[in-house]
XYZ file of C-alpha atoms in Angstrom:
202
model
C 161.631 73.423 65.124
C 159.386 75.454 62.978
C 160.602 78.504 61.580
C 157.255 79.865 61.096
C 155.938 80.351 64.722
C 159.777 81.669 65.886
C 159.232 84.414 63.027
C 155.587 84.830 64.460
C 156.312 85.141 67.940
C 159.465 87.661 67.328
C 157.245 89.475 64.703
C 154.394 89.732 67.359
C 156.423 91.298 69.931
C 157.575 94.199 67.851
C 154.580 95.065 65.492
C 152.821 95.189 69.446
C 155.754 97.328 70.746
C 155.077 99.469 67.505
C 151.340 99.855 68.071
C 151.738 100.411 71.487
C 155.246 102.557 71.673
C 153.280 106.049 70.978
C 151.125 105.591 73.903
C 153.664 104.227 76.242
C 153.535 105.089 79.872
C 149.578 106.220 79.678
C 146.461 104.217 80.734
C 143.810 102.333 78.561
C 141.430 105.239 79.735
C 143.555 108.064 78.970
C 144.440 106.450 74.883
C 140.813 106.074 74.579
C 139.664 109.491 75.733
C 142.397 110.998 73.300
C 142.742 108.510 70.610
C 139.882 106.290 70.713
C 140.752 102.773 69.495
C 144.096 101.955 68.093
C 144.171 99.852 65.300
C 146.726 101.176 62.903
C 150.322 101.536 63.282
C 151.391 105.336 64.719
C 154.574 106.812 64.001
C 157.749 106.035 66.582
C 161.366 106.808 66.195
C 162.395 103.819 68.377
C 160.947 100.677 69.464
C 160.429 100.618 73.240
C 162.536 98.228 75.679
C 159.650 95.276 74.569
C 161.740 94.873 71.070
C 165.149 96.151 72.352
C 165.732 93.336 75.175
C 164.009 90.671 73.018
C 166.784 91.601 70.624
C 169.274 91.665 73.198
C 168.320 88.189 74.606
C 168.572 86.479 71.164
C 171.564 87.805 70.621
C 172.741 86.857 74.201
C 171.819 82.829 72.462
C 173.518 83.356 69.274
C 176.550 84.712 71.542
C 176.259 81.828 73.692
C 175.791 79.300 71.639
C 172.695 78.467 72.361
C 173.598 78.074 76.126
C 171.474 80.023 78.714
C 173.628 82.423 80.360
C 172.533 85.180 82.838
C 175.942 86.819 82.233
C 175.893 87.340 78.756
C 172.345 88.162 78.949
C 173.017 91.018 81.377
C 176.124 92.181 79.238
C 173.712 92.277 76.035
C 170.912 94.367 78.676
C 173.946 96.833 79.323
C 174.511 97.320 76.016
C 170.677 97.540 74.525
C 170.402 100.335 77.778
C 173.551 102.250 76.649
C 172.092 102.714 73.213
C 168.598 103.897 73.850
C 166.362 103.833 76.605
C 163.912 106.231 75.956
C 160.574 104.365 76.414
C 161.511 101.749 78.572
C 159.230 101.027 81.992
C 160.880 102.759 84.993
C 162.012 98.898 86.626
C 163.585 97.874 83.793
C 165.262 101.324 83.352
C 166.397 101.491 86.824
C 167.706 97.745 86.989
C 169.852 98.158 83.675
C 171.006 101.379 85.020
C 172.405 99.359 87.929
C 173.888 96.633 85.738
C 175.709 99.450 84.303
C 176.846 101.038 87.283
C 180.512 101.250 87.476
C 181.326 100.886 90.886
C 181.347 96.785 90.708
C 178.153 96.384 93.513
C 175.434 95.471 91.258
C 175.395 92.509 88.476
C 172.347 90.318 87.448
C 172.062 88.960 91.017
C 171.164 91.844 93.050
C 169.920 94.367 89.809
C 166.329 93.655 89.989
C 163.694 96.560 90.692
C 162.474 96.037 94.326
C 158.450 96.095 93.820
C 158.946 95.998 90.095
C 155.937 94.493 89.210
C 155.117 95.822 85.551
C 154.836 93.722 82.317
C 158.656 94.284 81.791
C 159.623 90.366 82.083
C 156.411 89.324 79.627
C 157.617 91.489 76.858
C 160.596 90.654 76.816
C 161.262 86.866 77.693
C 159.968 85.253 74.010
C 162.992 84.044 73.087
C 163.423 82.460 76.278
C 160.565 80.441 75.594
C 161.245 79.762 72.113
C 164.556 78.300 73.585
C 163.015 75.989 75.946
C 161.015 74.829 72.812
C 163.788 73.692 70.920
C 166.338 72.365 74.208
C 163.114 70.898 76.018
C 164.387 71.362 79.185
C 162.342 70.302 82.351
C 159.764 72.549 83.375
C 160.993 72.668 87.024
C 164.687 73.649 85.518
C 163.134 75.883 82.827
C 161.266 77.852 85.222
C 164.249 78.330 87.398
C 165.906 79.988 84.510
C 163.189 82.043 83.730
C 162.937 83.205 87.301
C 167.138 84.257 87.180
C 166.145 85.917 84.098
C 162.830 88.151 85.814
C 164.856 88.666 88.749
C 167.224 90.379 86.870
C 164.506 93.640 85.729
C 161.333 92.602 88.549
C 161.277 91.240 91.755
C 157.597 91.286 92.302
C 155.974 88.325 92.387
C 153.463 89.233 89.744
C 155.917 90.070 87.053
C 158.224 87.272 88.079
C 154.961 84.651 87.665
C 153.546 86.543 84.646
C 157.037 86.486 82.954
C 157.685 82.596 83.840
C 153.718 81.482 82.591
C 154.391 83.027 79.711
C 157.879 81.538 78.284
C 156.246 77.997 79.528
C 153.296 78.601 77.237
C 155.898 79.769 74.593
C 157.928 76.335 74.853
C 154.720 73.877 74.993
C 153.244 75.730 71.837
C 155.970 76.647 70.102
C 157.348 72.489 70.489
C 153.835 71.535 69.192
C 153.726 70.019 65.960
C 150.429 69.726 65.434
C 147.167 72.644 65.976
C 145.381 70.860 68.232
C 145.331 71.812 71.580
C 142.577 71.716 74.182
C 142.442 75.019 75.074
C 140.577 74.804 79.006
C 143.229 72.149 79.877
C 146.156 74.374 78.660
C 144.729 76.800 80.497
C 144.254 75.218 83.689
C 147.912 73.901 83.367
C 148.826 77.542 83.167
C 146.952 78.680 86.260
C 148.526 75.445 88.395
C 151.441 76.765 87.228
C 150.792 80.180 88.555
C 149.397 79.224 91.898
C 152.456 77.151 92.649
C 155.143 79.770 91.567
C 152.926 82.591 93.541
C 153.227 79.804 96.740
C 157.276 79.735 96.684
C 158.149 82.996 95.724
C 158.344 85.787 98.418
């Protein structure tokens, strides 16, 4: 395991949640007709759900032991949404708002957004990926895990394949011990991957 790209990839999702947090919600075209280019750090009072859930799914490992669990996951969504959700994309608000419905007919099975098809599964699912680095579990296995996981928020195809490319990229680099990596063939691997998720899913 090395320490140094698990800092980096935790410390990349929330400096990006903190460039991006003051502008949430708006298009590329609309920030740079009224801010031009961003490149500095605004002020926020929170982080947005990007640093929120990936903080709620480590702790749903360190709770777990280091097990994958969709329950405890859910239960640590529930409580990240109690505590703030100002910010968060509207499927990821709506789903947790479900999880935390009280009547008992929604849990991490049925939660997911219908059409949710934002980037709320990619900005979140790091640790998931820095998981599968360190367990090394089949990519067939792993990337039924990180579909229960999308499913929970998303259940567009897009943000369920865009979530699931990304924590495989996560494990393969973040197992890597060496730098080099040939970057077309990674690539390619990650487009296969794609294709064949976009093929099974509805």
């Amino acid at each position: 395991m090395n320490l140094d790209k698990f800092l980096g990839c935790i410390f990349g999702v929330t400096i990006g949640d903190r460039l991006g947090a003051p502008f949430e919600g708006m298009n590329s075209c609309d920030i740079r007709a009224r801010f031009g280019e961003i490149r500095d750090l605004r002020s926020t009072n929170v982080p947005t759900d990007d640093t929120q859930l990936t903080l709620a799914t480590m702790d749903a490992f360190i709770e777990s032991g280091g097990i994958f669990s969709m329950p405890i996951i859910a239960e640590k969504h529930k409580q990240a949404y109690r505590n703030e959700w100002h910010g968060w994309g509207r499927s990821t608000r709506r789903s947790c708002k479900r999880l935390c419905d009280k009547s008992g007919q929604w849990d991490w099975t049925n939660s997911g957004e219908p059409g949710g098809a934002g980037n709320g599964v990619i900005m979140k699912i790091a640790p998931l990926g820095l998981w599968g680095s360190v367990t090394k579990e089949d990519v067939s296995e792993f990337t039924k895990m990180c579909i229960e996981y999308a499913r929970m928020t998303h259940l567009a195809t897009p943000a369920i394949v865009a979530g699931v490319v990304h924590a495989v990229a996560i494990a393969i680099l973040a197992a890597r011990e060496d730098r080099n990596i040939h970057v077309n063939t990674f690539l390619f691997f990650l487009k296969d991957l794609a294709e064949i998720l976009e093929s099974k899913l509805p």
